[in-house]
CSV table of C-alpha atoms and ligand atoms in Angstrom, one decimal:
chain,number,residue,atom,x,y,z
A,1,MET,CA,-4.3,-22.4,-4.7
A,2,THR,CA,-5.8,-19.5,-6.6
A,3,GLN,CA,-4.9,-19.4,-10.3
A,4,LEU,CA,-4.0,-16.0,-11.7
A,5,ILE,CA,-4.9,-15.8,-15.4
A,6,ALA,CA,-4.4,-13.0,-18.0
A,7,LEU,CA,-6.4,-13.1,-21.1
A,8,GLN,CA,-7.5,-10.7,-23.9
A,9,THR,CA,-11.2,-10.4,-23.8
A,10,ASP,CA,-14.3,-8.2,-23.5
A,11,ILE,CA,-14.9,-8.5,-19.7
A,12,THR,CA,-18.7,-8.5,-20.3
A,13,GLN,CA,-18.4,-11.8,-22.1
A,14,LEU,CA,-16.5,-13.6,-19.2
A,15,PRO,CA,-18.6,-16.1,-17.3
A,16,ALA,CA,-16.8,-15.3,-14.1
A,17,ASP,CA,-18.9,-15.2,-10.9
A,18,ILE,CA,-17.9,-11.6,-10.4
A,19,ILE,CA,-16.6,-9.0,-12.8
A,20,VAL,CA,-15.1,-5.7,-11.6
A,21,ASN,CA,-16.0,-2.4,-13.1
A,22,ALA,CA,-13.6,0.5,-13.5
A,23,ALA,CA,-16.2,3.0,-12.5
A,24,ASN,CA,-16.3,6.7,-11.6
A,25,CYS,CA,-17.3,8.0,-8.2
A,26,SER,CA,-20.9,8.7,-9.2
A,27,LEU,CA,-21.4,5.0,-10.1
A,28,LEU,CA,-23.8,6.3,-12.8
A,29,GLY,CA,-22.0,4.9,-15.8
A,30,GLY,CA,-19.6,6.4,-18.3
A,31,GLY,CA,-17.5,5.3,-21.2
A,32,GLY,CA,-14.8,2.6,-21.5
A,33,VAL,CA,-15.4,-0.6,-19.6
A,34,ASP,CA,-18.0,1.1,-17.4
A,35,GLY,CA,-20.0,1.9,-20.5
A,36,ALA,CA,-19.6,-1.6,-21.9
A,37,ILE,CA,-20.7,-3.2,-18.6
A,38,HIS,CA,-23.8,-0.9,-18.3
A,39,ARG,CA,-24.8,-1.7,-21.9
A,40,ALA,CA,-24.4,-5.4,-21.4
A,41,ALA,CA,-26.0,-5.6,-18.0
A,42,GLY,CA,-29.0,-3.5,-19.0
A,43,PRO,CA,-31.0,-0.6,-17.5
A,44,GLN,CA,-31.6,-2.3,-14.2
A,45,LEU,CA,-27.9,-1.8,-13.4
A,46,LEU,CA,-28.2,2.0,-13.5
A,47,GLN,CA,-31.3,1.7,-11.3
A,48,ALA,CA,-29.3,-0.4,-8.8
A,49,CYS,CA,-26.4,2.0,-8.9
A,50,ARG,CA,-28.6,5.0,-8.2
A,51,THR,CA,-29.3,3.5,-4.8
A,52,LEU,CA,-25.7,3.2,-3.8
A,53,GLY,CA,-24.9,6.8,-3.2
A,54,GLY,CA,-21.7,6.9,-5.2
A,55,CYS,CA,-18.3,5.4,-4.2
A,56,ARG,CA,-15.0,7.0,-3.1
A,57,THR,CA,-11.9,6.3,-5.1
A,58,GLY,CA,-10.3,3.0,-4.1
A,59,GLU,CA,-13.5,1.8,-2.4
A,60,ALA,CA,-15.8,-0.8,-3.9
A,61,LYS,CA,-19.6,-1.5,-4.0
A,62,ILE,CA,-21.5,-4.5,-5.4
A,63,THR,CA,-24.6,-5.0,-7.5
A,64,PRO,CA,-26.2,-8.0,-9.2
A,65,GLY,CA,-24.9,-8.7,-12.7
A,66,PHE,CA,-28.4,-8.5,-14.3
A,67,ASN,CA,-28.1,-9.5,-18.0
A,68,LEU,CA,-24.4,-10.3,-17.7
A,69,PRO,CA,-23.1,-13.9,-17.5
A,70,ALA,CA,-21.5,-12.8,-14.2
A,71,LYS,CA,-23.6,-13.1,-11.0
A,72,PHE,CA,-22.3,-9.8,-9.5
A,73,ILE,CA,-20.5,-6.7,-10.6
A,74,ILE,CA,-18.1,-4.9,-8.1
A,75,HIS,CA,-17.8,-1.2,-8.9
A,76,THR,CA,-14.6,0.5,-7.9
A,77,PRO,CA,-13.4,4.0,-9.0
A,78,GLY,CA,-9.7,3.9,-9.7
A,79,PRO,CA,-7.5,7.0,-9.2
A,80,VAL,CA,-6.9,9.5,-12.0
A,81,TRP,CA,-3.2,9.6,-12.8
A,82,HIS,CA,-1.6,12.9,-11.8
A,83,GLY,CA,2.1,11.9,-12.3
A,84,GLY,CA,2.3,9.8,-9.2
A,85,THR,CA,2.2,12.7,-6.8
A,86,ARG,CA,-1.1,11.9,-5.2
A,87,LYS,CA,-0.7,8.4,-3.9
A,88,GLU,CA,-2.2,6.9,-7.1
A,89,PRO,CA,-0.5,3.5,-6.8
A,90,GLU,CA,-1.8,3.2,-3.2
A,91,LEU,CA,-5.3,4.1,-4.2
A,92,LEU,CA,-5.2,1.7,-7.2
A,93,ALA,CA,-4.0,-1.1,-4.9
A,94,CYS,CA,-7.0,-0.3,-2.6
A,95,CYS,CA,-9.4,-0.9,-5.6
A,96,TYR,CA,-8.1,-4.5,-6.0
A,97,THR,CA,-7.9,-5.2,-2.2
A,98,ASN,CA,-11.4,-3.8,-1.5
A,99,ALA,CA,-12.9,-5.6,-4.5
A,100,LEU,CA,-11.4,-8.9,-3.4
A,101,GLU,CA,-12.7,-8.3,0.2
A,102,LEU,CA,-16.2,-7.9,-1.3
A,103,ALA,CA,-15.8,-10.9,-3.6
A,104,LEU,CA,-14.8,-13.0,-0.7
A,105,LYS,CA,-17.8,-11.8,1.3
A,106,TYR,CA,-20.1,-12.7,-1.6
A,107,ARG,CA,-18.4,-16.1,-2.0
A,108,GLY,CA,-17.4,-15.5,-5.6
A,109,LYS,CA,-15.0,-18.3,-6.8
A,110,THR,CA,-13.9,-16.6,-10.0
A,111,VAL,CA,-13.3,-12.9,-10.3
A,112,ALA,CA,-12.3,-10.8,-13.3
A,113,PHE,CA,-10.6,-7.4,-13.3
A,114,PRO,CA,-10.2,-5.0,-16.1
A,115,CYS,CA,-7.0,-2.8,-16.2
A,116,ILE,CA,-8.4,-0.3,-13.8
A,117,SER,CA,-7.4,3.4,-14.4
A,118,THR,CA,-5.3,2.7,-17.5
A,119,GLY,CA,-7.8,4.2,-20.0
A,120,VAL,CA,-9.5,7.5,-19.5
A,121,TYR,CA,-7.7,7.9,-16.1
A,122,GLY,CA,-4.3,7.7,-17.7
A,123,PHE,CA,-2.5,5.4,-15.3
A,124,PRO,CA,0.7,4.0,-16.8
A,125,HIS,CA,-0.1,0.5,-18.0
A,126,GLY,CA,3.1,-1.2,-16.6
A,127,LEU,CA,2.9,0.4,-13.2
A,128,ALA,CA,-0.8,-0.4,-13.0
A,129,ALA,CA,-0.3,-4.0,-13.8
A,130,GLN,CA,2.5,-4.3,-11.2
A,131,THR,CA,0.3,-2.6,-8.6
A,132,ALA,CA,-2.6,-4.8,-9.4
A,133,LEU,CA,-0.6,-8.0,-9.2
A,134,SER,CA,1.1,-7.0,-6.0
A,135,ALA,CA,-2.2,-6.1,-4.3
A,136,VAL,CA,-3.8,-9.4,-5.5
A,137,ARG,CA,-0.9,-11.5,-4.3
A,138,GLN,CA,-0.8,-9.6,-1.0
A,139,PHE,CA,-4.5,-10.4,-0.5
A,140,LEU,CA,-4.0,-14.1,-1.4
A,141,LEU,CA,-1.2,-14.4,1.2
A,142,ALA,CA,-3.8,-13.8,3.8
A,143,HIS,CA,-6.5,-15.7,2.0
A,144,PRO,CA,-4.7,-18.5,0.1
A,145,ASN,CA,-7.7,-20.5,-1.0
A,146,ALA,CA,-10.3,-17.7,-1.2
A,147,PHE,CA,-10.8,-18.0,-5.0
A,148,GLU,CA,-10.4,-20.6,-7.7
A,149,LYS,CA,-9.4,-18.1,-10.4
A,150,ILE,CA,-8.7,-14.5,-10.7
A,151,TYR,CA,-8.7,-13.2,-14.3
A,152,PHE,CA,-7.0,-10.1,-15.6
A,153,ALA,CA,-9.3,-9.3,-18.5
A,154,CYS,CA,-7.1,-7.2,-20.9
A,155,PHE,CA,-8.9,-5.4,-23.7
A,156,LEU,CA,-5.7,-4.4,-25.3
A,157,GLU,CA,-3.0,-6.8,-26.5
A,158,THR,CA,-0.4,-4.5,-25.0
A,159,ASP,CA,-1.9,-5.0,-21.6
A,160,LEU,CA,-2.0,-8.8,-22.1
A,161,THR,CA,1.7,-8.8,-22.9
A,162,ILE,CA,2.5,-6.8,-19.8
A,163,TYR,CA,0.5,-9.2,-17.5
A,164,GLN,CA,1.8,-12.3,-19.2
A,165,LYS,CA,5.4,-11.1,-18.6
A,166,LEU,CA,4.8,-10.2,-15.0
A,167,LEU,CA,3.0,-13.5,-14.3
A,168,GLN,CA,5.9,-15.5,-15.6
A,169,GLU,CA,8.4,-13.7,-13.4
A,170,PRO,CA,9.4,-15.8,-10.4
A,171,LEU,CA,8.1,-14.5,-7.1
A,172,CYS,CA,10.9,-12.9,-5.1
B,1,LIG,N1,-13.6,-5.2,-21.4
B,1,LIG,C1,-12.5,-5.2,-20.7
B,1,LIG,N2,-11.7,-4.1,-20.7
B,1,LIG,C2,-12.2,-3.0,-21.3
B,1,LIG,C3,-13.4,-2.9,-22.0
B,1,LIG,C4,-14.1,-4.1,-22.0
B,1,LIG,N3,-15.3,-4.2,-22.7
B,1,LIG,N4,-13.6,-1.7,-22.5
B,1,LIG,C5,-12.5,-1.0,-22.2
B,1,LIG,N5,-11.6,-1.8,-21.4
B,1,LIG,C6,-10.3,-1.4,-20.9
B,1,LIG,C7,-9.6,-0.3,-21.5
B,1,LIG,O1,-8.9,-0.7,-22.6
B,1,LIG,C8,-8.6,0.0,-20.3
B,1,LIG,O2,-7.5,-0.9,-20.4
B,1,LIG,O3,-10.6,-1.0,-19.5
B,1,LIG,C9,-9.4,-0.4,-19.1
B,1,LIG,C10,-9.8,0.8,-18.2
B,1,LIG,O4,-10.1,1.9,-19.1
B,1,LIG,P1,-11.5,2.8,-18.8
B,1,LIG,O5,-12.7,2.0,-19.1
B,1,LIG,O6,-11.2,4.1,-19.6
B,1,LIG,O7,-11.4,3.1,-17.2
B,1,LIG,P2,-10.5,4.1,-16.4
B,1,LIG,O8,-9.2,4.4,-17.0
B,1,LIG,O9,-10.5,3.4,-15.0
B,1,LIG,O10,-11.4,5.4,-16.3
B,1,LIG,C11,-12.6,5.4,-15.6
B,1,LIG,O11,-13.8,6.2,-17.5
B,1,LIG,O12,-15.4,5.0,-18.5
B,1,LIG,C12,-15.2,6.0,-17.7
B,1,LIG,O13,-17.0,6.0,-16.1
B,1,LIG,C13,-15.7,5.7,-16.3
B,1,LIG,O14,-15.2,7.9,-15.5
B,1,LIG,C14,-14.8,6.6,-15.5
B,1,LIG,C15,-13.4,6.5,-16.2
């Protein structure tokens, strides 16, 4: 049974097999967690990303982790929040589903997600966490033993509180 764990941490420090990057469609780095991952992984990451040809919102691409403790990094551009009028929750759910598909293919046993789209992209934190958990649980229904642990690596204490509350709620 896959364990879902919320913790407050810098995702670049997590020794998970795979960490997920809240990227932008260019995959050429940026601020926030994207910037932190590129800084920690080193310049080889940008070189690898340059060969990927970008990535569409909601899709996911994988690179080695380079100088990170993680073996791989899965890059997925989340949606920019436009008030919920442009299928943002559906696109955010695709980030989690497509990242887990790739993680499964690369046989990662522990996977860590940041709170995708909740920073620069302005996605409401509560709805993002609900969307993330729903997408992950949906994936696990079809692949119950795919992973040992899935981490929700919250940088902000407010996000940790949201995830902890949602994880304690009984599944309907
Ligand atoms: N570890 C874990 N989480 C982090 C870290 C870190 N080192 N740094 C920031 N975060 C958190 C933020 O607090 C936020 O909760 O990551 C979440 C996502 O915020 P952003 O990094 O701003 O990502 P996002 O909202 O998806 O916007 C993506 O921002 O950095 C650029 O290149 C990126 O253009 C893209 C856009």
